[in-house]
JSON list of C-alpha atoms in Angstrom, two decimals:
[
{"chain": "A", "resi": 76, "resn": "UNK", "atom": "CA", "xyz": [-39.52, 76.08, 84.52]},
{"chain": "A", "resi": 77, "resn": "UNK", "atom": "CA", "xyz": [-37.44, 76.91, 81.87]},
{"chain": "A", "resi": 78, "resn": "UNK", "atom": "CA", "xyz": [-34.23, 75.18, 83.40]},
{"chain": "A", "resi": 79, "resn": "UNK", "atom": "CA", "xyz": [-36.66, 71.58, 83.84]},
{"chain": "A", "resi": 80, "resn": "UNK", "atom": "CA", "xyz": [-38.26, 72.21, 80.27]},
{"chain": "A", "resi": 81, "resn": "UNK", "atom": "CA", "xyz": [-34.84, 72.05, 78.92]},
{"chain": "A", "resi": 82, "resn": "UNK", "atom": "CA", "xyz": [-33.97, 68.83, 81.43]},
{"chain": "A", "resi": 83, "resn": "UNK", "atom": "CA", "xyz": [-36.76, 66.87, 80.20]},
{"chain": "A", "resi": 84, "resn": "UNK", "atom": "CA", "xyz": [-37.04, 67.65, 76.37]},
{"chain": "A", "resi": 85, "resn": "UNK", "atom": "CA", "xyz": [-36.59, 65.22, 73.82]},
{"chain": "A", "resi": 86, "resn": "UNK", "atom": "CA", "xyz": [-33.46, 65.54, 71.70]},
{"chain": "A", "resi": 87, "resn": "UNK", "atom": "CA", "xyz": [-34.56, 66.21, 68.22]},
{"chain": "A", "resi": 88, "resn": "UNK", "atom": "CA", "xyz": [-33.27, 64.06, 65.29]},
{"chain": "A", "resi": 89, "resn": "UNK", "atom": "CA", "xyz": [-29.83, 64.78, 64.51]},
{"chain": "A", "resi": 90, "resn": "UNK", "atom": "CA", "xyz": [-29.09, 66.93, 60.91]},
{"chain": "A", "resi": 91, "resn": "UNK", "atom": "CA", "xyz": [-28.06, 64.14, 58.44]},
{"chain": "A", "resi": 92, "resn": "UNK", "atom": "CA", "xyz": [-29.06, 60.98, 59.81]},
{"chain": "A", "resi": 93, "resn": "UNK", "atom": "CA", "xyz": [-31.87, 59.25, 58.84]},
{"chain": "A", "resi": 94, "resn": "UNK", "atom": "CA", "xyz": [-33.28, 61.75, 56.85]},
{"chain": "A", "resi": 95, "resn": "UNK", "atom": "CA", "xyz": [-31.68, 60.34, 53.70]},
{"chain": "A", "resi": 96, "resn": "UNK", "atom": "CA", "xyz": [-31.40, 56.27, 53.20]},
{"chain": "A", "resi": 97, "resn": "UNK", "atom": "CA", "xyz": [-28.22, 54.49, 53.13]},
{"chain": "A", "resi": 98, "resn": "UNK", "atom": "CA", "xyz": [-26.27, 55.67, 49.33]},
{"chain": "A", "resi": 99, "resn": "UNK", "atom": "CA", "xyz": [-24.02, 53.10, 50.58]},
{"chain": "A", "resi": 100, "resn": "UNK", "atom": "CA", "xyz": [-24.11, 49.86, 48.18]},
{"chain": "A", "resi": 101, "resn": "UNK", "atom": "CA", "xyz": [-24.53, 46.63, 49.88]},
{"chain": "A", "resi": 102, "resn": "UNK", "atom": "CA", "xyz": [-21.97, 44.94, 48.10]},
{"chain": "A", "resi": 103, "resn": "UNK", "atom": "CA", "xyz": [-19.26, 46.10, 50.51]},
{"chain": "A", "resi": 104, "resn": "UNK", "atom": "CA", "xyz": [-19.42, 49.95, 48.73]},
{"chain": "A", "resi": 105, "resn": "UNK", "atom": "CA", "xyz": [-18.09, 49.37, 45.56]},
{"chain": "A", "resi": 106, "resn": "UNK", "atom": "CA", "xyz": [-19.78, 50.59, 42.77]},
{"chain": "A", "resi": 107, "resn": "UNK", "atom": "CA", "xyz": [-20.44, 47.69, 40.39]},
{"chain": "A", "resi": 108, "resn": "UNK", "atom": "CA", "xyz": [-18.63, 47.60, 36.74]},
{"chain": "A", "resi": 109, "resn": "UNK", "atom": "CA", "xyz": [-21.57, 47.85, 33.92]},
{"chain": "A", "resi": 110, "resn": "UNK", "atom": "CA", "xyz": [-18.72, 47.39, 31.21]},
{"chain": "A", "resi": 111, "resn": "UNK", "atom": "CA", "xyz": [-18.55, 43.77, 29.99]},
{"chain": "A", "resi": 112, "resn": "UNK", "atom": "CA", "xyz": [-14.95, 42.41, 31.04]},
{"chain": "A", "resi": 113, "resn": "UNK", "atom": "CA", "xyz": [-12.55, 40.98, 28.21]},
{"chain": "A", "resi": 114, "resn": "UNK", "atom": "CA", "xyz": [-11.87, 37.23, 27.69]},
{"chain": "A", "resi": 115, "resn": "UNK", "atom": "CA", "xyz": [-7.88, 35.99, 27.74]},
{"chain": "A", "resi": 116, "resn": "UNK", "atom": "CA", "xyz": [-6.77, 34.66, 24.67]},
{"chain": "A", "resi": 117, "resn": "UNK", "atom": "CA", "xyz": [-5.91, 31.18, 24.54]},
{"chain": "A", "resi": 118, "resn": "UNK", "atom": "CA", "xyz": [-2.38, 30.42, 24.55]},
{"chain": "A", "resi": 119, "resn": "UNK", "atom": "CA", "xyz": [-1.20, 29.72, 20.80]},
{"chain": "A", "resi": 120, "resn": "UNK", "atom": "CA", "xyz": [-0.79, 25.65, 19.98]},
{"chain": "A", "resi": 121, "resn": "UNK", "atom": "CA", "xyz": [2.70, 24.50, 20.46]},
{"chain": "A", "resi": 122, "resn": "UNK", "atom": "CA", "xyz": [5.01, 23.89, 17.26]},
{"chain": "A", "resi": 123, "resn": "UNK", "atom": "CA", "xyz": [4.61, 20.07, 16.18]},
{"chain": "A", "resi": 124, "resn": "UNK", "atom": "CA", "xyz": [8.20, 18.25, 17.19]},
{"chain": "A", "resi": 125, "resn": "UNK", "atom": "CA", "xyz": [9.91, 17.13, 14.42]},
{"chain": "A", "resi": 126, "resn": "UNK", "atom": "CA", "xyz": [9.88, 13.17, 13.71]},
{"chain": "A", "resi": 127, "resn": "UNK", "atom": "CA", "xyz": [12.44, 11.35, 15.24]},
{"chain": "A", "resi": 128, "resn": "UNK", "atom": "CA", "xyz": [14.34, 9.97, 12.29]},
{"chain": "A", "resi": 129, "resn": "UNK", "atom": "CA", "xyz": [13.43, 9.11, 8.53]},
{"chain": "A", "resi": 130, "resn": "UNK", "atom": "CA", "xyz": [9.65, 9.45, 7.83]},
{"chain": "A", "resi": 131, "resn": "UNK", "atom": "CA", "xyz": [8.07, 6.68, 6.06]},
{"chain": "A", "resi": 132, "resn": "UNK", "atom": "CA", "xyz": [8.18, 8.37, 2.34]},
{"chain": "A", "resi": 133, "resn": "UNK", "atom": "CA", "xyz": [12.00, 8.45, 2.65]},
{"chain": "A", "resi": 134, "resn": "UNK", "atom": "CA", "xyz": [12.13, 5.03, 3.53]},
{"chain": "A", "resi": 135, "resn": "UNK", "atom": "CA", "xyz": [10.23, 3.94, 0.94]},
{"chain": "A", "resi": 136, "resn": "UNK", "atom": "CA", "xyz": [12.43, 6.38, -1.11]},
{"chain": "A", "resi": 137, "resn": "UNK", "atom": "CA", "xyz": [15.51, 4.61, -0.16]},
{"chain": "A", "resi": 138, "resn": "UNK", "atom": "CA", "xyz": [13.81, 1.10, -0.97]},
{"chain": "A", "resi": 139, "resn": "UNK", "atom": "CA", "xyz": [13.07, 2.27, -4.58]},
{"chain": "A", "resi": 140, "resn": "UNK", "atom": "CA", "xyz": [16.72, 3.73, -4.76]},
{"chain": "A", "resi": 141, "resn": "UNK", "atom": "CA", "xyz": [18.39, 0.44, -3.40]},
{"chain": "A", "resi": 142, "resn": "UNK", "atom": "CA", "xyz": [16.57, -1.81, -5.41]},
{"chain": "A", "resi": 143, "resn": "UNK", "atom": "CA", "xyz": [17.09, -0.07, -8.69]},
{"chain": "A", "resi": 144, "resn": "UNK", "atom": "CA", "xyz": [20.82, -0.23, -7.97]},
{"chain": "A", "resi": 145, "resn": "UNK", "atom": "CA", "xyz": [20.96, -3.72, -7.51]},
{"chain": "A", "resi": 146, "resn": "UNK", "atom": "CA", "xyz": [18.51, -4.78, -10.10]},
{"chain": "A", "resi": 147, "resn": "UNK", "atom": "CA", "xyz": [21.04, -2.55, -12.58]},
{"chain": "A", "resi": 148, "resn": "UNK", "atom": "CA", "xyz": [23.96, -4.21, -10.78]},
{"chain": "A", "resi": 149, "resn": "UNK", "atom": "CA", "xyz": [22.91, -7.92, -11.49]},
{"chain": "A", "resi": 150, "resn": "UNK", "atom": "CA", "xyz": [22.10, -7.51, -15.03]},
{"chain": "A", "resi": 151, "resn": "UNK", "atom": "CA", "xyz": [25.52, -6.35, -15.04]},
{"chain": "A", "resi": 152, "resn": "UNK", "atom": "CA", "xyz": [26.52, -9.29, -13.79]},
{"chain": "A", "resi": 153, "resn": "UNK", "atom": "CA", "xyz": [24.69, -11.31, -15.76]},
{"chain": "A", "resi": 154, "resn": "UNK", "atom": "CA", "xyz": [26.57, -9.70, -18.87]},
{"chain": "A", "resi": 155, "resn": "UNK", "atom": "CA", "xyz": [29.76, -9.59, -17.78]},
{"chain": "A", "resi": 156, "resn": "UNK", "atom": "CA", "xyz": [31.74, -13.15, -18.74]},
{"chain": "A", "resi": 157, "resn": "UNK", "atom": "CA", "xyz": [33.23, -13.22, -15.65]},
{"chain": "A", "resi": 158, "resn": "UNK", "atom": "CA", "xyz": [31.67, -12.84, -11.78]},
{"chain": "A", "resi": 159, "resn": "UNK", "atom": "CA", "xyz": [33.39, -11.73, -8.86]},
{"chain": "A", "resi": 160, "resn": "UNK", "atom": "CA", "xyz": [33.30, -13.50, -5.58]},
{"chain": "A", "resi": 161, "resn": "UNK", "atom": "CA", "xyz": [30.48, -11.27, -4.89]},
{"chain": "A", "resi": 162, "resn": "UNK", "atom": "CA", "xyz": [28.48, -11.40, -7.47]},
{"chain": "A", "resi": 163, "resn": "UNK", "atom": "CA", "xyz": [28.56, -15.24, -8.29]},
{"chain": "A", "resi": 164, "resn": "UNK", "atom": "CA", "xyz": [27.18, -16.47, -5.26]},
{"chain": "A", "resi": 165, "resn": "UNK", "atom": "CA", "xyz": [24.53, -14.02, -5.60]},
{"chain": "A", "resi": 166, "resn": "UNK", "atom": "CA", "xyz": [23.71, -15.34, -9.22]},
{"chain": "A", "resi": 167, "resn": "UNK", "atom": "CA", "xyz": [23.87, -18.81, -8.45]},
{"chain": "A", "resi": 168, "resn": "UNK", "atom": "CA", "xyz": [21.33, -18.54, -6.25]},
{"chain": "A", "resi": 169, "resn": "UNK", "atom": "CA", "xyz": [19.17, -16.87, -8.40]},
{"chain": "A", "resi": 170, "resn": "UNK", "atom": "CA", "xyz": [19.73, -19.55, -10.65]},
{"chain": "A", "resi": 171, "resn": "UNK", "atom": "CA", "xyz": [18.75, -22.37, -7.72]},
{"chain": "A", "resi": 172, "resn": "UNK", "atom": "CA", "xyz": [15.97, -20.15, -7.03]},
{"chain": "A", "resi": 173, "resn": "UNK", "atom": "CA", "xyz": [14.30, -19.21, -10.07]},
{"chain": "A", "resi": 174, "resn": "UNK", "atom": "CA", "xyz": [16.35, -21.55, -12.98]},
{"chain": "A", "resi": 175, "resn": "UNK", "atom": "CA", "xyz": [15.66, -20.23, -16.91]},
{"chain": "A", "resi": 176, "resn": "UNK", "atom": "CA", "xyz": [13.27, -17.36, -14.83]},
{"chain": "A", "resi": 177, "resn": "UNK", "atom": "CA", "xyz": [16.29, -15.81, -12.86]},
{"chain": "A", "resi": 178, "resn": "UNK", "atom": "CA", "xyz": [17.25, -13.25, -15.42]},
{"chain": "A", "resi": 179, "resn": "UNK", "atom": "CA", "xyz": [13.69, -11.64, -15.09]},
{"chain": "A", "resi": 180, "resn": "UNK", "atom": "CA", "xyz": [14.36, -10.74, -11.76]},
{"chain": "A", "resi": 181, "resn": "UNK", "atom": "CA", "xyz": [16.21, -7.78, -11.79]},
{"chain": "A", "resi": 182, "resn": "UNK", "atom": "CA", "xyz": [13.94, -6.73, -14.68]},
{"chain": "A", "resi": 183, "resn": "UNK", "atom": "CA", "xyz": [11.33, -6.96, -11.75]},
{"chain": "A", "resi": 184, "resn": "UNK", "atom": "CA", "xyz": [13.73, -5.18, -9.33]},
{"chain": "A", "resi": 185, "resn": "UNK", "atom": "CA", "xyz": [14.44, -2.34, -11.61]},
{"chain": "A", "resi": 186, "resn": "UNK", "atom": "CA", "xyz": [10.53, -1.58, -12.70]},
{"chain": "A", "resi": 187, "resn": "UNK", "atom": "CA", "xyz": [9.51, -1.93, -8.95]},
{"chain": "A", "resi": 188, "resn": "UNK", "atom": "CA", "xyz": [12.20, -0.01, -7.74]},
{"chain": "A", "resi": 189, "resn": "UNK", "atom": "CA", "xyz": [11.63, 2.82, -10.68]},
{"chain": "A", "resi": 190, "resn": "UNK", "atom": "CA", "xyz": [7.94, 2.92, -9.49]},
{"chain": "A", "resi": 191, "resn": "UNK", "atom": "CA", "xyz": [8.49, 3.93, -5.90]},
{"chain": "A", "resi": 192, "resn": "UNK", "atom": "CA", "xyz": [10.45, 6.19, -6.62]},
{"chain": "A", "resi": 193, "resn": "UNK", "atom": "CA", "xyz": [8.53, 7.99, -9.48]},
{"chain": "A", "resi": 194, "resn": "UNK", "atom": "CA", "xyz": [5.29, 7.55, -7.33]},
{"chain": "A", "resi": 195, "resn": "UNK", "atom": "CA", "xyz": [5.42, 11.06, -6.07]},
{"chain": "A", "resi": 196, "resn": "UNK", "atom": "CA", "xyz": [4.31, 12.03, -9.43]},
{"chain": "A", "resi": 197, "resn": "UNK", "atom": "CA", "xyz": [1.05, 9.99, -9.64]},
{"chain": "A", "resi": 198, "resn": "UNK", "atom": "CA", "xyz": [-1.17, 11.92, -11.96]},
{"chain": "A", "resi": 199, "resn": "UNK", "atom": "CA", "xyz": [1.74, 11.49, -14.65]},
{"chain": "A", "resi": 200, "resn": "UNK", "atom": "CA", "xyz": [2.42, 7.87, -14.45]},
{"chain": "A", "resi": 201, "resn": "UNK", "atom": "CA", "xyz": [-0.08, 5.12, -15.88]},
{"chain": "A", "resi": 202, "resn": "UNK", "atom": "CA", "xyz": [-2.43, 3.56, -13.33]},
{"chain": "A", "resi": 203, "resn": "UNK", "atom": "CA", "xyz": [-1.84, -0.35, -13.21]},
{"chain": "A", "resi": 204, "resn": "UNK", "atom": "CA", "xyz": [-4.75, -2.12, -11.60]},
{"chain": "A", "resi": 205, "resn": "UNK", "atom": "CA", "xyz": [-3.36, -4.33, -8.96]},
{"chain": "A", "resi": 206, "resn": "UNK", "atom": "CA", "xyz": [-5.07, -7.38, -10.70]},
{"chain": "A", "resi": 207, "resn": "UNK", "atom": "CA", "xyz": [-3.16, -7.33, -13.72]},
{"chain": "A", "resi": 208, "resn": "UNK", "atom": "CA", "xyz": [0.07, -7.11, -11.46]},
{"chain": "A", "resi": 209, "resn": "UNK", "atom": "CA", "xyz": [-1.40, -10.01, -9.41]},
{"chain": "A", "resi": 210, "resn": "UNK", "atom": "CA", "xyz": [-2.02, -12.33, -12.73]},
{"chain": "A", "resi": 211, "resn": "UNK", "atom": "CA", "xyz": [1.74, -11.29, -14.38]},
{"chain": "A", "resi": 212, "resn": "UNK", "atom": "CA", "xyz": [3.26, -12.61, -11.41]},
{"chain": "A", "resi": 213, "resn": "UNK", "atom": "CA", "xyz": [0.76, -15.48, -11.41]},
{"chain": "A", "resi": 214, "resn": "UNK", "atom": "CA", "xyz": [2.44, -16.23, -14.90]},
{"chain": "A", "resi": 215, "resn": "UNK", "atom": "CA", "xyz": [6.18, -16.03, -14.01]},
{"chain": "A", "resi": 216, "resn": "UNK", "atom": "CA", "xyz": [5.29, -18.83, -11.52]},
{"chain": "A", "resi": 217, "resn": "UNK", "atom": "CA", "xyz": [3.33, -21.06, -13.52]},
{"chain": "A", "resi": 218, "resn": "UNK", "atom": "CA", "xyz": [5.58, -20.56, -15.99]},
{"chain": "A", "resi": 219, "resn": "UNK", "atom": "CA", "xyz": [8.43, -22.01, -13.59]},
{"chain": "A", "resi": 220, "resn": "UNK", "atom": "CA", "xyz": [5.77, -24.83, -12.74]},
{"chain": "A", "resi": 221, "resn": "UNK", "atom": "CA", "xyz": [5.59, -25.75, -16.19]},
{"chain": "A", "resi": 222, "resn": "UNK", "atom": "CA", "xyz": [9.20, -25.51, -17.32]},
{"chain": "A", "resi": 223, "resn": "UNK", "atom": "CA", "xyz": [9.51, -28.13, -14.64]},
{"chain": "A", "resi": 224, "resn": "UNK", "atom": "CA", "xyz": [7.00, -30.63, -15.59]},
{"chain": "A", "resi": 225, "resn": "UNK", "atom": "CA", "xyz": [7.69, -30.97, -18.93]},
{"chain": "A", "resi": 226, "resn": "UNK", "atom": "CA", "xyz": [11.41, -30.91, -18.47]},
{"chain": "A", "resi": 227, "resn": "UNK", "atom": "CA", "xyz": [11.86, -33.53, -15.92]},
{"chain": "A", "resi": 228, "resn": "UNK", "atom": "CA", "xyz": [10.90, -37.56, -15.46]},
{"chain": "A", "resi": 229, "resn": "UNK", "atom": "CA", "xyz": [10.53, -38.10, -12.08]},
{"chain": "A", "resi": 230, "resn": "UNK", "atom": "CA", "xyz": [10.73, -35.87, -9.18]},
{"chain": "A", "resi": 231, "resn": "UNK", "atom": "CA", "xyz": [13.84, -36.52, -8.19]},
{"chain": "A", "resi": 232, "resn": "UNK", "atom": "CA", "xyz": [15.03, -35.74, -11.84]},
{"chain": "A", "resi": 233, "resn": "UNK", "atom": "CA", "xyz": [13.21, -32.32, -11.10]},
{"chain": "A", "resi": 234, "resn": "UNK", "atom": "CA", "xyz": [14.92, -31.42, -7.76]},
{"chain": "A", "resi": 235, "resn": "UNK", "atom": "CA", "xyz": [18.17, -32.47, -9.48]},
{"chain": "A", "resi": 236, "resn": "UNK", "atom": "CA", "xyz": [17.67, -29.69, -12.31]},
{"chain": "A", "resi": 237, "resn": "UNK", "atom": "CA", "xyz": [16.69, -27.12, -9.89]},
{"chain": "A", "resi": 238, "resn": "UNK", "atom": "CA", "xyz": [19.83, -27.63, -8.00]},
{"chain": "A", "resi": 239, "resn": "UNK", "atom": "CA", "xyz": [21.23, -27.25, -11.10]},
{"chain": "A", "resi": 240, "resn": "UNK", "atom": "CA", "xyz": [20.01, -23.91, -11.63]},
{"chain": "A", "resi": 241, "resn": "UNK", "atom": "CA", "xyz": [18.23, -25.31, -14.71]},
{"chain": "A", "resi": 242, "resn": "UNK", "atom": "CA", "xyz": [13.91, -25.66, -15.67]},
{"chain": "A", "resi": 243, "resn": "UNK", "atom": "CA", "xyz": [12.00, -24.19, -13.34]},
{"chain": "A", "resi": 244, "resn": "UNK", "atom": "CA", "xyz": [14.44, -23.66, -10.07]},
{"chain": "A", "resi": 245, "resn": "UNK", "atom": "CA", "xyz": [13.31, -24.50, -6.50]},
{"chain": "A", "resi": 246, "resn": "UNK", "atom": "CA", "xyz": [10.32, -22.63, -7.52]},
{"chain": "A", "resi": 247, "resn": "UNK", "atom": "CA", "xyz": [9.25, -24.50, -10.19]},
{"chain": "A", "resi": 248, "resn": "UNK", "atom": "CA", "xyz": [10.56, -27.72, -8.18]},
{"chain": "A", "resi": 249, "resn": "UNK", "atom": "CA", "xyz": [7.78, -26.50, -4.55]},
{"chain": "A", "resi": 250, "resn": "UNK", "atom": "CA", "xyz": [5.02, -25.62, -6.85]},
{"chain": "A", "resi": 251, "resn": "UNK", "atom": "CA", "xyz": [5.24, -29.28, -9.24]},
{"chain": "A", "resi": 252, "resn": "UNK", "atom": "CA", "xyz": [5.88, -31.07, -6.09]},
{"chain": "A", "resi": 253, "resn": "UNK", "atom": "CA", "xyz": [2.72, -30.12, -4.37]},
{"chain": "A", "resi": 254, "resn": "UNK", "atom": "CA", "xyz": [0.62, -30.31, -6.90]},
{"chain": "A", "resi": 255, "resn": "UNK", "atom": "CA", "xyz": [1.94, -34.32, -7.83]},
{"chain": "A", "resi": 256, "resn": "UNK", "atom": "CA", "xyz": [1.69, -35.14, -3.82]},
{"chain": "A", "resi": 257, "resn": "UNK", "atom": "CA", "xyz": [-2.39, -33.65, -4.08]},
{"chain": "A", "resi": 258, "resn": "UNK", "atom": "CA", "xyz": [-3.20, -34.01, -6.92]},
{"chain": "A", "resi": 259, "resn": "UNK", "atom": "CA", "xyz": [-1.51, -37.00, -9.00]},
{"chain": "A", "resi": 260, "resn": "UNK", "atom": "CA", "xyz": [-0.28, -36.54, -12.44]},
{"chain": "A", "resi": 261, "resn": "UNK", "atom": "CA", "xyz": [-3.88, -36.04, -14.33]},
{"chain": "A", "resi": 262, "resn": "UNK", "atom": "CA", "xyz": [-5.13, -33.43, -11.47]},
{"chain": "A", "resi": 263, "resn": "UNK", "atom": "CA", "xyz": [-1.82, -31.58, -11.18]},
{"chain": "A", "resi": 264, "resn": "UNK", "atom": "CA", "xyz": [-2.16, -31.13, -15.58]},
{"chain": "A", "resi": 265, "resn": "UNK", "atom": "CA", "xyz": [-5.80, -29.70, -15.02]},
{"chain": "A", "resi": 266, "resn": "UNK", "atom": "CA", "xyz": [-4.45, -27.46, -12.20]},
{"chain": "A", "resi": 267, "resn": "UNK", "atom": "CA", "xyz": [-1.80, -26.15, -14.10]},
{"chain": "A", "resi": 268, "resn": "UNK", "atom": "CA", "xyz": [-4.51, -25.64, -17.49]},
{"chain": "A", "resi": 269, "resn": "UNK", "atom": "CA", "xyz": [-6.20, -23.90, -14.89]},
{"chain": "A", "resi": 270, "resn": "UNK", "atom": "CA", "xyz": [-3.88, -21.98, -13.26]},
{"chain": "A", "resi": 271, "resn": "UNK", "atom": "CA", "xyz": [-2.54, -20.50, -16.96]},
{"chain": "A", "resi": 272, "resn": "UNK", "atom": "CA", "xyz": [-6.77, -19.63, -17.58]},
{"chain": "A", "resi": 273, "resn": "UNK", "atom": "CA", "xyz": [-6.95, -17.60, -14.65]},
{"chain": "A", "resi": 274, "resn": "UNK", "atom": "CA", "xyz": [-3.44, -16.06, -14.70]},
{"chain": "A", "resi": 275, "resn": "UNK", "atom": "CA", "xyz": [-4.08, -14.70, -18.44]},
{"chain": "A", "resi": 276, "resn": "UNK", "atom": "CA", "xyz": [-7.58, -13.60, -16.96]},
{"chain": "A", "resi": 277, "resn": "UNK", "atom": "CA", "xyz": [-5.82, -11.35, -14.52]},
{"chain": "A", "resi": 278, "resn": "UNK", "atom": "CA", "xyz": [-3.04, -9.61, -16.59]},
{"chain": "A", "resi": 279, "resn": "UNK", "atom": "CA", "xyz": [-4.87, -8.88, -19.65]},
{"chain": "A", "resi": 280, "resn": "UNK", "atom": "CA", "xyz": [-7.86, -7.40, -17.26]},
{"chain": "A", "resi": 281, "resn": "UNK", "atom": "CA", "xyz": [-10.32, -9.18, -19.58]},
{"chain": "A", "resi": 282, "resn": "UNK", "atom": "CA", "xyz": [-13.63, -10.93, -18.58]},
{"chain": "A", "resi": 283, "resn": "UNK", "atom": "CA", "xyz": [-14.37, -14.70, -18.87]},
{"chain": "A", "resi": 284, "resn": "UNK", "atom": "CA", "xyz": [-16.40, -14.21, -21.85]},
{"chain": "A", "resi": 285, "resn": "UNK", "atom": "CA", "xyz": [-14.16, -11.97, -23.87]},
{"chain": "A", "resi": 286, "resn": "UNK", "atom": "CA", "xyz": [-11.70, -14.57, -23.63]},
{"chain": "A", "resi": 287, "resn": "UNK", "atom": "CA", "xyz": [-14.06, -17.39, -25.26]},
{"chain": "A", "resi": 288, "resn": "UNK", "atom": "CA", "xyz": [-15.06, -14.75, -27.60]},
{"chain": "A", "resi": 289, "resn": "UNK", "atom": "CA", "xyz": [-11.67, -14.26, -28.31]},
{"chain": "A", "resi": 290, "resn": "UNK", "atom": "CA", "xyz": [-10.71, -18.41, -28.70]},
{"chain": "A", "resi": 291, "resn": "UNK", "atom": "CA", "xyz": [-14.02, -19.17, -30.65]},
{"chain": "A", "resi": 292, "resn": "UNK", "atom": "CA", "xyz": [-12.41, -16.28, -33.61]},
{"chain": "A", "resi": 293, "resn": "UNK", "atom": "CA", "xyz": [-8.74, -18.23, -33.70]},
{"chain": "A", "resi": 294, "resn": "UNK", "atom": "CA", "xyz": [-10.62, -21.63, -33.75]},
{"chain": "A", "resi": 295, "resn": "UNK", "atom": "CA", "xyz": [-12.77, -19.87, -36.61]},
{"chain": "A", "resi": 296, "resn": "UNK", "atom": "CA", "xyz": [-9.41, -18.93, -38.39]},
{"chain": "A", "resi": 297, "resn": "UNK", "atom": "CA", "xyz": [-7.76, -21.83, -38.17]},
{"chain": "A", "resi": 298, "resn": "UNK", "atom": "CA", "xyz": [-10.12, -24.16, -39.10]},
{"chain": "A", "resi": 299, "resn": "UNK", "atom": "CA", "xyz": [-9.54, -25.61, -42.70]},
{"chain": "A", "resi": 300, "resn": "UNK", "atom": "CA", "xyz": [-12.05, -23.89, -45.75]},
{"chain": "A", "resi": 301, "resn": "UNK", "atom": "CA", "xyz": [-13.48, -27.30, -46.44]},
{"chain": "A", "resi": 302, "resn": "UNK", "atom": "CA", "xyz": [-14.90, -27.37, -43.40]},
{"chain": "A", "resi": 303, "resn": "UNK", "atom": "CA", "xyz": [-16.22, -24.32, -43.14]},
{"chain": "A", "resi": 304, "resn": "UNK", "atom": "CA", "xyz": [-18.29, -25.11, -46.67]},
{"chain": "A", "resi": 305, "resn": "UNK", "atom": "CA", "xyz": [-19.58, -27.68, -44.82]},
{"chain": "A", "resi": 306, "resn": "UNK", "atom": "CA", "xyz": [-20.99, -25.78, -42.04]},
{"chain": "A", "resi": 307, "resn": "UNK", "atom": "CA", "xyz": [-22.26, -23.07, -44.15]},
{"chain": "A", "resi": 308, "resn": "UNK", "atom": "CA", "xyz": [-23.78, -25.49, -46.37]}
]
């Protein structure tokens, strides 16, 4: 009995298995990571490239520069007695150009030349309201215009003198001539009445009515004392 007993007994469970569950993790047995993992740093910027040639301030830099120079250099030539083959086809244009009004140019030159270069220092310099710069150069051309129309007969009288380097210049000469072909002679005096009004307007920076205020007090003083007794009384 004892030899079948031991032939037909059940194999107790084995020491170690199945008495104790499965320490094995089921993501593949590696213990998970509780600390929080660090971020890269992104890679630093790259360095701006440096422009490819001059930058628009030294451009303008070498505009002011240039300009001054040959603003300086013309009224050099306009003082000297003689001109060099350089310099007197350069004024004789000037002359065709502009006439009486060519030796304000480099004046012009010089001042617009001075302020590009001293605009770096803004806060210093006086503040100019583009207006007033719009009605002064307003004036130089009416005032070329008006040279023009007084000095000359007919029109061919006033392209003659502009030639000439004399009145107004070709300037002078465009601007009367357009005004005539539009206008005629009584529209083209209005225009130009006109055109002084609004140019003034513009350079002195003053309103409409502070310029009437302004012509009623020199009517006022030159108007004779008898006839002020007569208003008053």
């Amino acid at each position: 009995m004892s030899f079948l007993s031991r032939l037909f007994k059940r194999p107790g469970p084995e020491k170690g298995k199945g008495s104790k569950k499965d320490s094995k993790p089921k993501d593949g047995g590696k213990p998970k990571d509780s600390r929080p993992r660090s971020r890269r740093a992104p890679p630093p910027p790259e360095p701006p490239s440096p422009p490819k040639g001059l930058t628009l301030d030294q451009k303008l830099d070498i505009g002011g520069v240039l300009l001054t120079l040959v603003g300086v250099l013309i009224v050099l030539a306009f003082l000297s007695p003689t001109n060099s083959n350089a310099t007197g086809p350069i004024l004789k244009l000037l002359g065709q150009l502009f006439g009486i009004g060519r030796y304000l140019v480099p004046v012009g030159m010089i001042l617009l030349g001075l302020w590009i270069i001293l605009r770096h220092f803004g806060d210093k310099l006086p503040r100019i309201a583009p207006e007033r710069v719009l009605g002064w150069l307003l004036i130089y051309i009416v005032a070329l215009i008006s040279l023009h129309f007084f000095a000359s007969q007919t029109i061919a009288d006033a392209y003659a003198m502009a030639l000439a380097g004399e009145g107004g210049g070709l300037v002078g000469y465009g601007g009367l001539a357009i005004l005539l072909n539009y206008l005629g002679t009584a529209g083209a005096v209005v225009a130009v009445l006109a055109w002084w009004i609004i140019a003034v307007l513009l350079a002195a920076g003053l309103s409409t009515q502070q310029i009437i205020g302004i012509a009623q007090k020199i009517i006022e003083k030159l108007r004779p004392p008898f006839g002020r007794r007569e208003q008053t009384s």
